[in-house]
């Protein structure tokens, strides 16, 4: 039966849209989610990878490794583990191979990482890495809460004396590692390359503040919550959100593109897990000239090109320790990575880019067939909108650290930056962050407003990664937007309990 007026309609079913939907539905609202694609999940989906001449294997369309899901206040309250989502944590969160040195290894155990650095690069750099990271690791809950906030208020863990001190320590380190002073701490290549490779999860000039904040946050996560890989693929996270929404009478309508406001069903409030440019296209002049100009000034970021491989067996890394890492950063030295990112920022393809590799079979046996055949997930940074096939470039960069890698390739598939938006409209030009990531643009995201989620239309909100706290699978943009919606439009000032349970039929939450 068609309902005359919904409480909330959410456009886009990525992690942020689904987080908002779950919160609103658990508050007792009538919620519907509209999704353009045939399957929900946005950047958190797992599909069969079917390539000629190779068996079909599951692969993640975008996100594959989830440190921010493990750190997220939303997902902590939602309790993925209790819902049957097994976040598998490799003993080695990530590895960073080097040409003339043993690979850098970031163990979940910080002490073990420091001992490994001492053995491979000497005492001074091991001590330097410890001084850089230990305060962040010991204060990680406060730092994660701060970085995943709405960038307008201090979350509770950061309001204490120790929380404020942790934020200050984090800020000092961001400035150091995001400035020309970044090399003063280290004397050798291994530790510097190890932490710099983490900055590759943002495409930006090195050194600069936004990638510095990213590498320190994710670097600290590597030694606390880990860099987990969901058993069976990222779809497990999406499926848990969808199941909870259904348990609370929310529904999702796929294959339903919204390109004009007249296509929206009647509702008291609308939330858009879309890019701001999509929002501007849907509402046009109704948003007002000033706000539309601000959205037009919100810059897109660089692109990524993704290559998925089906291999006859594990990657033959020169350093066999790398085979135990869930994530590998193939970028060479700190200077190599800075030069590569400078090329991308200048709009040029680089011959030796930083390649991010996810090898889920290192921890998840369901991702490898009995005959040893497995899938490998990779991407690299490219200029926005690039239509260049980067398969050979990525292959060469992995081969650099894994001689014989080419011989293991049974099949491959390249999704260029130009075509990345085919499966997610938010990724315009291959920009998986849905907007440039700079320190200013983490606050003015997409505009410099006290409430970055609410638009001038009043009952229309933006809740995508184009709003604070920015990209990654954490659900926090949807969490913050939903909180504003509940307070302003429905008089609900306390967020609903997110712990796993079904609402009894016929009873309010």
GROMACS .gro file of C-alpha atoms in nm:
model
  509
    1UNK     CA    1   0.000   0.000   0.000
    2UNK     CA    2   0.137   0.343  -0.094
    3UNK     CA    3   0.162   0.576   0.202
    4UNK     CA    4   0.056   0.937   0.148
    5UNK     CA    5   0.334   1.096   0.354
    6UNK     CA    6   0.659   0.938   0.473
    7UNK     CA    7   0.840   1.073   0.775
    8UNK     CA    8   1.178   1.049   0.601
    9UNK     CA    9   1.301   0.965   0.253
   10UNK     CA   10   1.672   0.899   0.207
   11UNK     CA   11   1.828   0.916  -0.137
   12UNK     CA   12   2.133   0.691  -0.163
   13UNK     CA   13   2.203   0.369   0.024
   14UNK     CA   14   2.572   0.399   0.106
   15UNK     CA   15   2.687   0.346   0.467
   16UNK     CA   16   2.592   0.701   0.564
   17UNK     CA   17   2.246   0.682   0.410
   18UNK     CA   18   2.180   0.345   0.572
   19UNK     CA   19   2.312   0.467   0.909
   20UNK     CA   20   2.070   0.759   0.897
   21UNK     CA   21   1.788   0.526   0.791
   22UNK     CA   22   1.855   0.283   1.077
   23UNK     CA   23   1.862   0.562   1.337
   24UNK     CA   24   1.542   0.725   1.212
   25UNK     CA   25   1.357   0.394   1.182
   26UNK     CA   26   1.464   0.292   1.533
   27UNK     CA   27   1.324   0.625   1.656
   28UNK     CA   28   0.986   0.508   1.528
   29UNK     CA   29   0.978   0.700   1.200
   30UNK     CA   30   0.843   0.576   0.868
   31UNK     CA   31   1.155   0.557   0.649
   32UNK     CA   32   1.217   0.478   0.284
   33UNK     CA   33   1.554   0.461   0.105
   34UNK     CA   34   1.578   0.521  -0.270
   35UNK     CA   35   1.878   0.377  -0.456
   36UNK     CA   36   1.976   0.432  -0.818
   37UNK     CA   37   2.175   0.110  -0.850
   38UNK     CA   38   2.026  -0.242  -0.867
   39UNK     CA   39   2.185  -0.329  -0.530
   40UNK     CA   40   2.219  -0.117  -0.213
   41UNK     CA   41   2.540  -0.031  -0.034
   42UNK     CA   42   2.712   0.241  -0.235
   43UNK     CA   43   3.084   0.204  -0.174
   44UNK     CA   44   3.030  -0.093   0.059
   45UNK     CA   45   2.925  -0.372  -0.176
   46UNK     CA   46   3.059  -0.713  -0.274
   47UNK     CA   47   2.978  -0.854  -0.618
   48UNK     CA   48   3.086  -1.161  -0.813
   49UNK     CA   49   3.397  -1.094  -1.021
   50UNK     CA   50   3.340  -1.283  -1.345
   51UNK     CA   51   3.618  -1.257  -1.602
   52UNK     CA   52   3.684  -1.460  -1.917
   53UNK     CA   53   3.903  -1.762  -1.860
   54UNK     CA   54   3.884  -1.749  -1.481
   55UNK     CA   55   3.649  -1.877  -1.212
   56UNK     CA   56   3.405  -1.636  -1.049
   57UNK     CA   57   3.509  -1.495  -0.711
   58UNK     CA   58   3.358  -1.232  -0.480
   59UNK     CA   59   3.521  -0.890  -0.489
   60UNK     CA   60   3.453  -0.555  -0.326
   61UNK     CA   61   3.342  -0.281  -0.562
   62UNK     CA   62   3.508  -0.008  -0.356
   63UNK     CA   63   3.594  -0.030   0.014
   64UNK     CA   64   3.750  -0.355   0.130
   65UNK     CA   65   3.934  -0.280   0.457
   66UNK     CA   66   3.752  -0.109   0.743
   67UNK     CA   67   3.953   0.051   1.026
   68UNK     CA   68   3.702   0.336   1.054
   69UNK     CA   69   3.409   0.098   1.083
   70UNK     CA   70   3.592  -0.061   1.375
   71UNK     CA   71   3.653   0.284   1.530
   72UNK     CA   72   3.314   0.440   1.449
   73UNK     CA   73   3.088   0.534   1.743
   74UNK     CA   74   2.790   0.446   1.523
   75UNK     CA   75   2.910   0.097   1.436
   76UNK     CA   76   3.029   0.041   1.794
   77UNK     CA   77   2.675   0.109   1.918
   78UNK     CA   78   2.528  -0.091   1.631
   79UNK     CA   79   2.752  -0.386   1.730
   80UNK     CA   80   2.843  -0.554   1.403
   81UNK     CA   81   2.987  -0.859   1.575
   82UNK     CA   82   2.661  -0.933   1.757
   83UNK     CA   83   2.487  -0.919   1.420
   84UNK     CA   84   2.709  -1.188   1.270
   85UNK     CA   85   2.947  -0.954   1.088
   86UNK     CA   86   3.293  -1.094   1.155
   87UNK     CA   87   3.559  -0.826   1.122
   88UNK     CA   88   3.873  -1.032   1.073
   89UNK     CA   89   4.186  -0.856   1.196
   90UNK     CA   90   4.516  -0.958   1.036
   91UNK     CA   91   4.809  -0.977   1.274
   92UNK     CA   92   4.984  -0.738   1.033
   93UNK     CA   93   4.748  -0.447   0.968
   94UNK     CA   94   4.947  -0.331   0.667
   95UNK     CA   95   5.283  -0.381   0.501
   96UNK     CA   96   5.503  -0.152   0.295
   97UNK     CA   97   5.765  -0.318   0.073
   98UNK     CA   98   6.089  -0.139  -0.015
   99UNK     CA   99   6.349  -0.203  -0.284
  100UNK     CA  100   6.663  -0.225  -0.074
  101UNK     CA  101   6.532  -0.288   0.275
  102UNK     CA  102   6.312  -0.543   0.449
  103UNK     CA  103   5.943  -0.454   0.421
  104UNK     CA  104   5.794  -0.227   0.684
  105UNK     CA  105   5.531  -0.415   0.885
  106UNK     CA  106   5.266  -0.252   1.103
  107UNK     CA  107   5.161  -0.519   1.349
  108UNK     CA  108   4.844  -0.466   1.548
  109UNK     CA  109   5.070  -0.485   1.853
  110UNK     CA  110   5.260  -0.155   1.866
  111UNK     CA  111   5.537  -0.306   2.079
  112UNK     CA  112   5.600  -0.578   1.823
  113UNK     CA  113   5.608  -0.316   1.545
  114UNK     CA  114   5.871  -0.117   1.735
  115UNK     CA  115   6.082  -0.427   1.794
  116UNK     CA  116   6.059  -0.512   1.424
  117UNK     CA  117   6.167  -0.159   1.329
  118UNK     CA  118   6.457  -0.181   1.573
  119UNK     CA  119   6.573  -0.502   1.407
  120UNK     CA  120   6.533  -0.376   1.049
  121UNK     CA  121   6.612  -0.005   1.063
  122UNK     CA  122   6.796   0.057   1.388
  123UNK     CA  123   6.715   0.196   1.730
  124UNK     CA  124   6.682   0.570   1.645
  125UNK     CA  125   6.400   0.524   1.395
  126UNK     CA  126   6.224   0.265   1.608
  127UNK     CA  127   6.233   0.511   1.896
  128UNK     CA  128   6.119   0.795   1.667
  129UNK     CA  129   5.822   0.589   1.549
  130UNK     CA  130   5.732   0.502   1.907
  131UNK     CA  131   5.742   0.867   2.015
  132UNK     CA  132   5.526   0.961   1.716
  133UNK     CA  133   5.263   0.689   1.757
  134UNK     CA  134   5.240   0.575   2.120
  135UNK     CA  135   5.054   0.884   2.252
  136UNK     CA  136   4.803   0.846   1.967
  137UNK     CA  137   4.758   0.475   2.029
  138UNK     CA  138   4.709   0.522   2.403
  139UNK     CA  139   4.451   0.798   2.344
  140UNK     CA  140   4.292   0.648   2.035
  141UNK     CA  141   3.926   0.654   2.153
  142UNK     CA  142   3.941   1.030   2.210
  143UNK     CA  143   4.126   1.096   1.884
  144UNK     CA  144   3.888   0.878   1.683
  145UNK     CA  145   3.586   1.049   1.838
  146UNK     CA  146   3.734   1.389   1.755
  147UNK     CA  147   3.817   1.298   1.395
  148UNK     CA  148   3.474   1.140   1.343
  149UNK     CA  149   3.284   1.432   1.492
  150UNK     CA  150   3.077   1.691   1.306
  151UNK     CA  151   3.378   1.928   1.325
  152UNK     CA  152   3.155   2.174   1.511
  153UNK     CA  153   3.154   2.041   1.867
  154UNK     CA  154   3.374   1.840   2.101
  155UNK     CA  155   3.254   1.481   2.144
  156UNK     CA  156   3.237   1.354   2.501
  157UNK     CA  157   3.564   1.151   2.497
  158UNK     CA  158   3.753   1.464   2.387
  159UNK     CA  159   3.609   1.693   2.659
  160UNK     CA  160   3.815   1.554   2.945
  161UNK     CA  161   4.159   1.681   3.040
  162UNK     CA  162   4.318   1.368   2.893
  163UNK     CA  163   4.098   1.397   2.583
  164UNK     CA  164   4.200   1.759   2.525
  165UNK     CA  165   4.566   1.663   2.573
  166UNK     CA  166   4.523   1.382   2.320
  167UNK     CA  167   4.372   1.622   2.068
  168UNK     CA  168   4.661   1.863   2.118
  169UNK     CA  169   4.916   1.583   2.073
  170UNK     CA  170   4.741   1.474   1.756
  171UNK     CA  171   4.731   1.830   1.623
  172UNK     CA  172   5.103   1.886   1.684
  173UNK     CA  173   5.189   1.568   1.498
  174UNK     CA  174   4.958   1.654   1.209
  175UNK     CA  175   5.135   1.988   1.166
  176UNK     CA  176   5.478   1.825   1.187
  177UNK     CA  177   5.406   1.545   0.939
  178UNK     CA  178   5.206   1.776   0.711
  179UNK     CA  179   5.483   2.033   0.673
  180UNK     CA  180   5.842   2.045   0.541
  181UNK     CA  181   5.950   1.938   0.891
  182UNK     CA  182   5.818   1.586   0.827
  183UNK     CA  183   6.164   1.437   0.768
  184UNK     CA  184   6.328   1.566   1.086
  185UNK     CA  185   6.207   1.278   1.298
  186UNK     CA  186   6.342   0.985   1.094
  187UNK     CA  187   6.696   0.902   0.987
  188UNK     CA  188   6.633   0.598   0.764
  189UNK     CA  189   6.379   0.489   0.504
  190UNK     CA  190   6.174   0.214   0.667
  191UNK     CA  191   5.974   0.395   0.936
  192UNK     CA  192   5.923   0.706   0.722
  193UNK     CA  193   5.796   0.502   0.429
  194UNK     CA  194   5.579   0.288   0.657
  195UNK     CA  195   5.376   0.579   0.793
  196UNK     CA  196   5.373   0.774   0.465
  197UNK     CA  197   5.216   0.486   0.275
  198UNK     CA  198   4.908   0.525   0.495
  199UNK     CA  199   4.859   0.876   0.358
  200UNK     CA  200   4.783   0.715   0.023
  201UNK     CA  201   4.427   0.662   0.146
  202UNK     CA  202   4.387   1.030   0.053
  203UNK     CA  203   4.502   1.165  -0.281
  204UNK     CA  204   4.679   1.495  -0.212
  205UNK     CA  205   5.015   1.667  -0.229
  206UNK     CA  206   5.276   1.544   0.020
  207UNK     CA  207   5.345   1.675   0.271
  208UNK     CA  208   5.020   1.852   0.354
  209UNK     CA  209   4.784   1.856   0.649
  210UNK     CA  210   4.491   1.641   0.530
  211UNK     CA  211   4.696   1.334   0.431
  212UNK     CA  212   4.902   1.384   0.748
  213UNK     CA  213   4.587   1.366   0.963
  214UNK     CA  214   4.472   1.062   0.768
  215UNK     CA  215   4.798   0.874   0.806
  216UNK     CA  216   4.817   0.942   1.181
  217UNK     CA  217   4.454   0.847   1.245
  218UNK     CA  218   4.470   0.531   1.035
  219UNK     CA  219   4.822   0.460   1.160
  220UNK     CA  220   4.700   0.469   1.519
  221UNK     CA  221   4.402   0.252   1.423
  222UNK     CA  222   4.645  -0.006   1.287
  223UNK     CA  223   4.780  -0.056   1.641
  224UNK     CA  224   4.443  -0.048   1.822
  225UNK     CA  225   4.123  -0.155   1.642
  226UNK     CA  226   4.329  -0.294   1.354
  227UNK     CA  227   4.251  -0.281   0.984
  228UNK     CA  228   3.979  -0.546   0.967
  229UNK     CA  229   3.839  -0.720   0.661
  230UNK     CA  230   3.477  -0.843   0.688
  231UNK     CA  231   3.445  -1.216   0.639
  232UNK     CA  232   3.292  -1.274   0.296
  233UNK     CA  233   3.335  -0.913   0.187
  234UNK     CA  234   3.217  -0.561   0.267
  235UNK     CA  235   2.862  -0.654   0.172
  236UNK     CA  236   2.830  -0.812   0.518
  237UNK     CA  237   2.824  -0.462   0.674
  238UNK     CA  238   2.561  -0.340   0.430
  239UNK     CA  239   2.347  -0.651   0.479
  240UNK     CA  240   2.346  -0.600   0.857
  241UNK     CA  241   2.224  -0.242   0.815
  242UNK     CA  242   1.954  -0.347   0.569
  243UNK     CA  243   1.833  -0.626   0.798
  244UNK     CA  244   1.800  -0.388   1.090
  245UNK     CA  245   1.614  -0.134   0.877
  246UNK     CA  246   1.371  -0.404   0.766
  247UNK     CA  247   1.322  -0.515   1.129
  248UNK     CA  248   1.203  -0.162   1.204
  249UNK     CA  249   0.968  -0.134   0.907
  250UNK     CA  250   1.195   0.071   0.681
  251UNK     CA  251   1.227  -0.026   0.317
  252UNK     CA  252   1.466   0.020   0.026
  253UNK     CA  253   1.366   0.074  -0.335
  254UNK     CA  254   1.650  -0.002  -0.580
  255UNK     CA  255   1.673   0.087  -0.950
  256UNK     CA  256   1.513   0.417  -0.856
  257UNK     CA  257   1.716   0.711  -0.984
  258UNK     CA  258   1.618   1.058  -0.864
  259UNK     CA  259   1.715   1.333  -1.106
  260UNK     CA  260   1.437   1.581  -1.031
  261UNK     CA  261   1.263   1.679  -0.708
  262UNK     CA  262   0.929   1.587  -0.861
  263UNK     CA  263   1.036   1.221  -0.852
  264UNK     CA  264   1.054   1.226  -0.472
  265UNK     CA  265   0.763   1.078  -0.276
  266UNK     CA  266   0.596   1.310  -0.024
  267UNK     CA  267   0.787   1.322   0.304
  268UNK     CA  268   0.837   1.544   0.606
  269UNK     CA  269   1.214   1.539   0.561
  270UNK     CA  270   1.467   1.429   0.297
  271UNK     CA  271   1.827   1.318   0.348
  272UNK     CA  272   2.067   1.286   0.055
  273UNK     CA  273   2.357   1.040   0.070
  274UNK     CA  274   2.474   1.192  -0.258
  275UNK     CA  275   2.730   1.441  -0.377
  276UNK     CA  276   2.635   1.809  -0.337
  277UNK     CA  277   2.643   1.839  -0.716
  278UNK     CA  278   2.367   1.578  -0.742
  279UNK     CA  279   2.168   1.767  -0.481
  280UNK     CA  280   2.211   2.091  -0.679
  281UNK     CA  281   2.095   1.919  -0.998
  282UNK     CA  282   1.782   1.780  -0.830
  283UNK     CA  283   1.667   2.102  -0.662
  284UNK     CA  284   1.816   2.365  -0.891
  285UNK     CA  285   1.719   2.723  -0.818
  286UNK     CA  286   1.515   2.626  -0.511
  287UNK     CA  287   1.841   2.597  -0.315
  288UNK     CA  288   1.905   2.968  -0.356
  289UNK     CA  289   2.179   3.144  -0.547
  290UNK     CA  290   2.422   3.181  -0.257
  291UNK     CA  291   2.412   2.814  -0.151
  292UNK     CA  292   2.435   2.691  -0.511
  293UNK     CA  293   2.740   2.911  -0.570
  294UNK     CA  294   2.898   2.760  -0.258
  295UNK     CA  295   2.829   2.409  -0.387
  296UNK     CA  296   2.978   2.503  -0.723
  297UNK     CA  297   3.295   2.613  -0.543
  298UNK     CA  298   3.325   2.281  -0.360
  299UNK     CA  299   3.608   2.117  -0.556
  300UNK     CA  300   3.625   1.753  -0.659
  301UNK     CA  301   3.936   1.558  -0.566
  302UNK     CA  302   4.173   1.350  -0.775
  303UNK     CA  303   4.051   1.022  -0.917
  304UNK     CA  304   4.137   0.661  -0.863
  305UNK     CA  305   4.156   0.376  -1.110
  306UNK     CA  306   4.083   0.031  -0.976
  307UNK     CA  307   4.216  -0.300  -1.107
  308UNK     CA  308   4.087  -0.634  -0.983
  309UNK     CA  309   4.294  -0.946  -1.048
  310UNK     CA  310   4.215  -1.314  -1.035
  311UNK     CA  311   4.535  -1.500  -0.944
  312UNK     CA  312   4.639  -1.862  -0.956
  313UNK     CA  313   4.778  -1.829  -0.603
  314UNK     CA  314   4.910  -1.579  -0.349
  315UNK     CA  315   5.119  -1.282  -0.460
  316UNK     CA  316   5.485  -1.395  -0.456
  317UNK     CA  317   5.615  -1.111  -0.241
  318UNK     CA  318   5.994  -1.091  -0.219
  319UNK     CA  319   5.952  -1.051   0.157
  320UNK     CA  320   5.724  -1.340   0.259
  321UNK     CA  321   5.606  -1.154   0.570
  322UNK     CA  322   5.392  -0.935   0.341
  323UNK     CA  323   5.169  -1.230   0.263
  324UNK     CA  324   5.023  -1.205   0.614
  325UNK     CA  325   4.915  -0.842   0.576
  326UNK     CA  326   4.559  -0.754   0.484
  327UNK     CA  327   4.671  -0.433   0.313
  328UNK     CA  328   4.990  -0.351   0.123
  329UNK     CA  329   5.113  -0.007   0.012
  330UNK     CA  330   5.338  -0.036  -0.293
  331UNK     CA  331   5.492   0.306  -0.326
  332UNK     CA  332   5.862   0.285  -0.248
  333UNK     CA  333   6.028   0.547  -0.032
  334UNK     CA  334   5.876   0.860   0.116
  335UNK     CA  335   6.042   1.063  -0.160
  336UNK     CA  336   5.901   0.827  -0.426
  337UNK     CA  337   5.548   0.873  -0.292
  338UNK     CA  338   5.581   1.251  -0.265
  339UNK     CA  339   5.698   1.269  -0.626
  340UNK     CA  340   5.412   1.048  -0.744
  341UNK     CA  341   5.148   1.255  -0.563
  342UNK     CA  342   5.302   1.575  -0.703
  343UNK     CA  343   5.248   1.437  -1.054
  344UNK     CA  344   4.884   1.350  -0.982
  345UNK     CA  345   4.817   1.690  -0.824
  346UNK     CA  346   4.962   1.854  -1.136
  347UNK     CA  347   4.724   1.651  -1.354
  348UNK     CA  348   4.983   1.402  -1.481
  349UNK     CA  349   4.987   1.023  -1.471
  350UNK     CA  350   5.291   0.897  -1.288
  351UNK     CA  351   5.497   0.595  -1.399
  352UNK     CA  352   5.550   0.463  -1.045
  353UNK     CA  353   5.237   0.548  -0.845
  354UNK     CA  354   5.146   0.448  -0.494
  355UNK     CA  355   4.937   0.132  -0.536
  356UNK     CA  356   4.704   0.024  -0.259
  357UNK     CA  357   4.653  -0.351  -0.243
  358UNK     CA  358   4.399  -0.550  -0.044
  359UNK     CA  359   4.458  -0.923  -0.015
  360UNK     CA  360   4.155  -1.047   0.182
  361UNK     CA  361   4.259  -1.410   0.149
  362UNK     CA  362   4.543  -1.335   0.393
  363UNK     CA  363   4.286  -1.350   0.674
  364UNK     CA  364   3.961  -1.474   0.517
  365UNK     CA  365   3.967  -1.833   0.387
  366UNK     CA  366   3.629  -1.781   0.218
  367UNK     CA  367   3.801  -1.551  -0.033
  368UNK     CA  368   4.023  -1.827  -0.175
  369UNK     CA  369   3.912  -2.138  -0.363
  370UNK     CA  370   4.029  -2.484  -0.263
  371UNK     CA  371   4.260  -2.490  -0.566
  372UNK     CA  372   4.435  -2.174  -0.444
  373UNK     CA  373   4.276  -1.929  -0.690
  374UNK     CA  374   4.200  -1.592  -0.528
  375UNK     CA  375   4.109  -1.234  -0.610
  376UNK     CA  376   4.333  -0.931  -0.551
  377UNK     CA  377   4.194  -0.577  -0.508
  378UNK     CA  378   4.406  -0.277  -0.609
  379UNK     CA  379   4.377   0.090  -0.693
  380UNK     CA  380   4.600   0.386  -0.765
  381UNK     CA  381   4.561   0.762  -0.786
  382UNK     CA  382   4.516   0.930  -1.124
  383UNK     CA  383   4.408   1.274  -1.245
  384UNK     CA  384   4.034   1.332  -1.214
  385UNK     CA  385   3.833   1.184  -1.499
  386UNK     CA  386   4.122   0.978  -1.635
  387UNK     CA  387   4.023   0.709  -1.884
  388UNK     CA  388   4.369   0.549  -1.895
  389UNK     CA  389   4.386   0.175  -1.831
  390UNK     CA  390   4.635   0.142  -1.544
  391UNK     CA  391   4.657  -0.237  -1.545
  392UNK     CA  392   5.013  -0.251  -1.677
  393UNK     CA  393   5.130   0.027  -1.445
  394UNK     CA  394   4.980  -0.137  -1.137
  395UNK     CA  395   5.111  -0.478  -1.242
  396UNK     CA  396   5.462  -0.337  -1.283
  397UNK     CA  397   5.454  -0.169  -0.944
  398UNK     CA  398   5.349  -0.491  -0.770
  399UNK     CA  399   5.602  -0.692  -0.974
  400UNK     CA  400   5.868  -0.450  -0.846
  401UNK     CA  401   5.817  -0.597  -0.498
  402UNK     CA  402   5.685  -0.940  -0.599
  403UNK     CA  403   5.893  -1.086  -0.884
  404UNK     CA  404   5.682  -1.334  -1.078
  405UNK     CA  405   5.352  -1.161  -1.001
  406UNK     CA  406   5.264  -1.142  -1.372
  407UNK     CA  407   5.282  -1.519  -1.399
  408UNK     CA  408   5.011  -1.561  -1.135
  409UNK     CA  409   4.754  -1.344  -1.319
  410UNK     CA  410   4.470  -1.545  -1.470
  411UNK     CA  411   4.253  -1.244  -1.554
  412UNK     CA  412   4.211  -0.877  -1.466
  413UNK     CA  413   3.955  -0.601  -1.490
  414UNK     CA  414   4.024  -0.227  -1.494
  415UNK     CA  415   3.767   0.031  -1.387
  416UNK     CA  416   3.902   0.369  -1.491
  417UNK     CA  417   3.839   0.689  -1.298
  418UNK     CA  418   3.614   0.801  -1.582
  419UNK     CA  419   3.388   0.497  -1.538
  420UNK     CA  420   3.396   0.464  -1.159
  421UNK     CA  421   3.074   0.664  -1.131
  422UNK     CA  422   2.894   0.399  -1.338
  423UNK     CA  423   2.841   0.199  -1.019
  424UNK     CA  424   2.831   0.495  -0.778
  425UNK     CA  425   2.723   0.839  -0.895
  426UNK     CA  426   2.901   1.001  -0.598
  427UNK     CA  427   3.238   0.906  -0.749
  428UNK     CA  428   3.240   1.172  -1.018
  429UNK     CA  429   3.564   1.157  -1.216
  430UNK     CA  430   3.684   0.873  -0.992
  431UNK     CA  431   3.677   1.087  -0.677
  432UNK     CA  432   3.589   0.828  -0.411
  433UNK     CA  433   3.598   1.098  -0.140
  434UNK     CA  434   3.309   1.286  -0.308
  435UNK     CA  435   3.500   1.612  -0.279
  436UNK     CA  436   3.851   1.739  -0.228
  437UNK     CA  437   4.015   1.642   0.101
  438UNK     CA  438   4.208   1.933   0.253
  439UNK     CA  439   4.211   2.048   0.612
  440UNK     CA  440   3.984   2.340   0.523
  441UNK     CA  441   3.752   2.115   0.324
  442UNK     CA  442   3.718   1.874   0.614
  443UNK     CA  443   3.543   2.160   0.799
  444UNK     CA  444   3.384   2.348   0.508
  445UNK     CA  445   3.238   2.030   0.367
  446UNK     CA  446   3.071   2.113   0.134
  447UNK     CA  447   3.026   2.471   0.262
  448UNK     CA  448   3.128   2.675   0.565
  449UNK     CA  449   2.800   2.660   0.760
  450UNK     CA  450   2.732   2.601   1.129
  451UNK     CA  451   2.513   2.307   1.031
  452UNK     CA  452   2.688   2.148   0.731
  453UNK     CA  453   2.408   1.891   0.684
  454UNK     CA  454   2.104   2.119   0.657
  455UNK     CA  455   2.037   2.301   0.332
  456UNK     CA  456   1.850   2.630   0.285
  457UNK     CA  457   1.534   2.431   0.209
  458UNK     CA  458   1.499   2.347   0.579
  459UNK     CA  459   1.369   1.994   0.549
  460UNK     CA  460   1.640   1.881   0.304
  461UNK     CA  461   1.969   1.747   0.441
  462UNK     CA  462   2.297   1.623   0.297
  463UNK     CA  463   2.447   1.323   0.479
  464UNK     CA  464   2.713   1.184   0.243
  465UNK     CA  465   3.091   1.181   0.270
  466UNK     CA  466   3.073   1.530   0.121
  467UNK     CA  467   2.989   1.637   0.478
  468UNK     CA  468   3.191   1.601   0.799
  469UNK     CA  469   3.367   1.387   0.901
  470UNK     CA  470   3.436   1.300   0.535
  471UNK     CA  471   3.511   0.979   0.348
  472UNK     CA  472   3.540   0.621   0.478
  473UNK     CA  473   3.295   0.356   0.593
  474UNK     CA  474   3.199   0.488   0.937
  475UNK     CA  475   2.834   0.594   0.899
  476UNK     CA  476   2.903   0.909   1.100
  477UNK     CA  477   2.783   1.163   0.843
  478UNK     CA  478   2.447   0.986   0.846
  479UNK     CA  479   2.463   0.961   1.226
  480UNK     CA  480   2.516   1.336   1.271
  481UNK     CA  481   2.256   1.434   1.010
  482UNK     CA  482   1.997   1.199   1.162
  483UNK     CA  483   2.057   1.353   1.505
  484UNK     CA  484   1.979   1.701   1.366
  485UNK     CA  485   1.668   1.570   1.190
  486UNK     CA  486   1.530   1.402   1.501
  487UNK     CA  487   1.578   1.710   1.716
  488UNK     CA  488   1.457   1.974   1.472
  489UNK     CA  489   1.168   1.800   1.298
  490UNK     CA  490   1.043   1.538   1.542
  491UNK     CA  491   1.130   1.675   1.887
  492UNK     CA  492   1.345   1.371   1.971
  493UNK     CA  493   1.660   1.479   2.156
  494UNK     CA  494   1.799   1.139   2.254
  495UNK     CA  495   1.928   0.902   1.989
  496UNK     CA  496   1.763   0.559   1.993
  497UNK     CA  497   1.938   0.253   2.124
  498UNK     CA  498   2.122   0.083   1.837
  499UNK     CA  499   2.193  -0.250   2.005
  500UNK     CA  500   2.063  -0.556   1.818
  501UNK     CA  501   1.699  -0.631   1.884
  502UNK     CA  502   1.373  -0.652   1.695
  503UNK     CA  503   1.087  -0.418   1.771
  504UNK     CA  504   0.787  -0.619   1.893
  505UNK     CA  505   0.504  -0.606   1.639
  506UNK     CA  506   0.247  -0.342   1.723
  507UNK     CA  507   0.458  -0.177   1.995
  508UNK     CA  508   0.648   0.151   1.963
  509UNK     CA  509   1.023   0.150   2.006
   0.00000   0.00000   0.00000
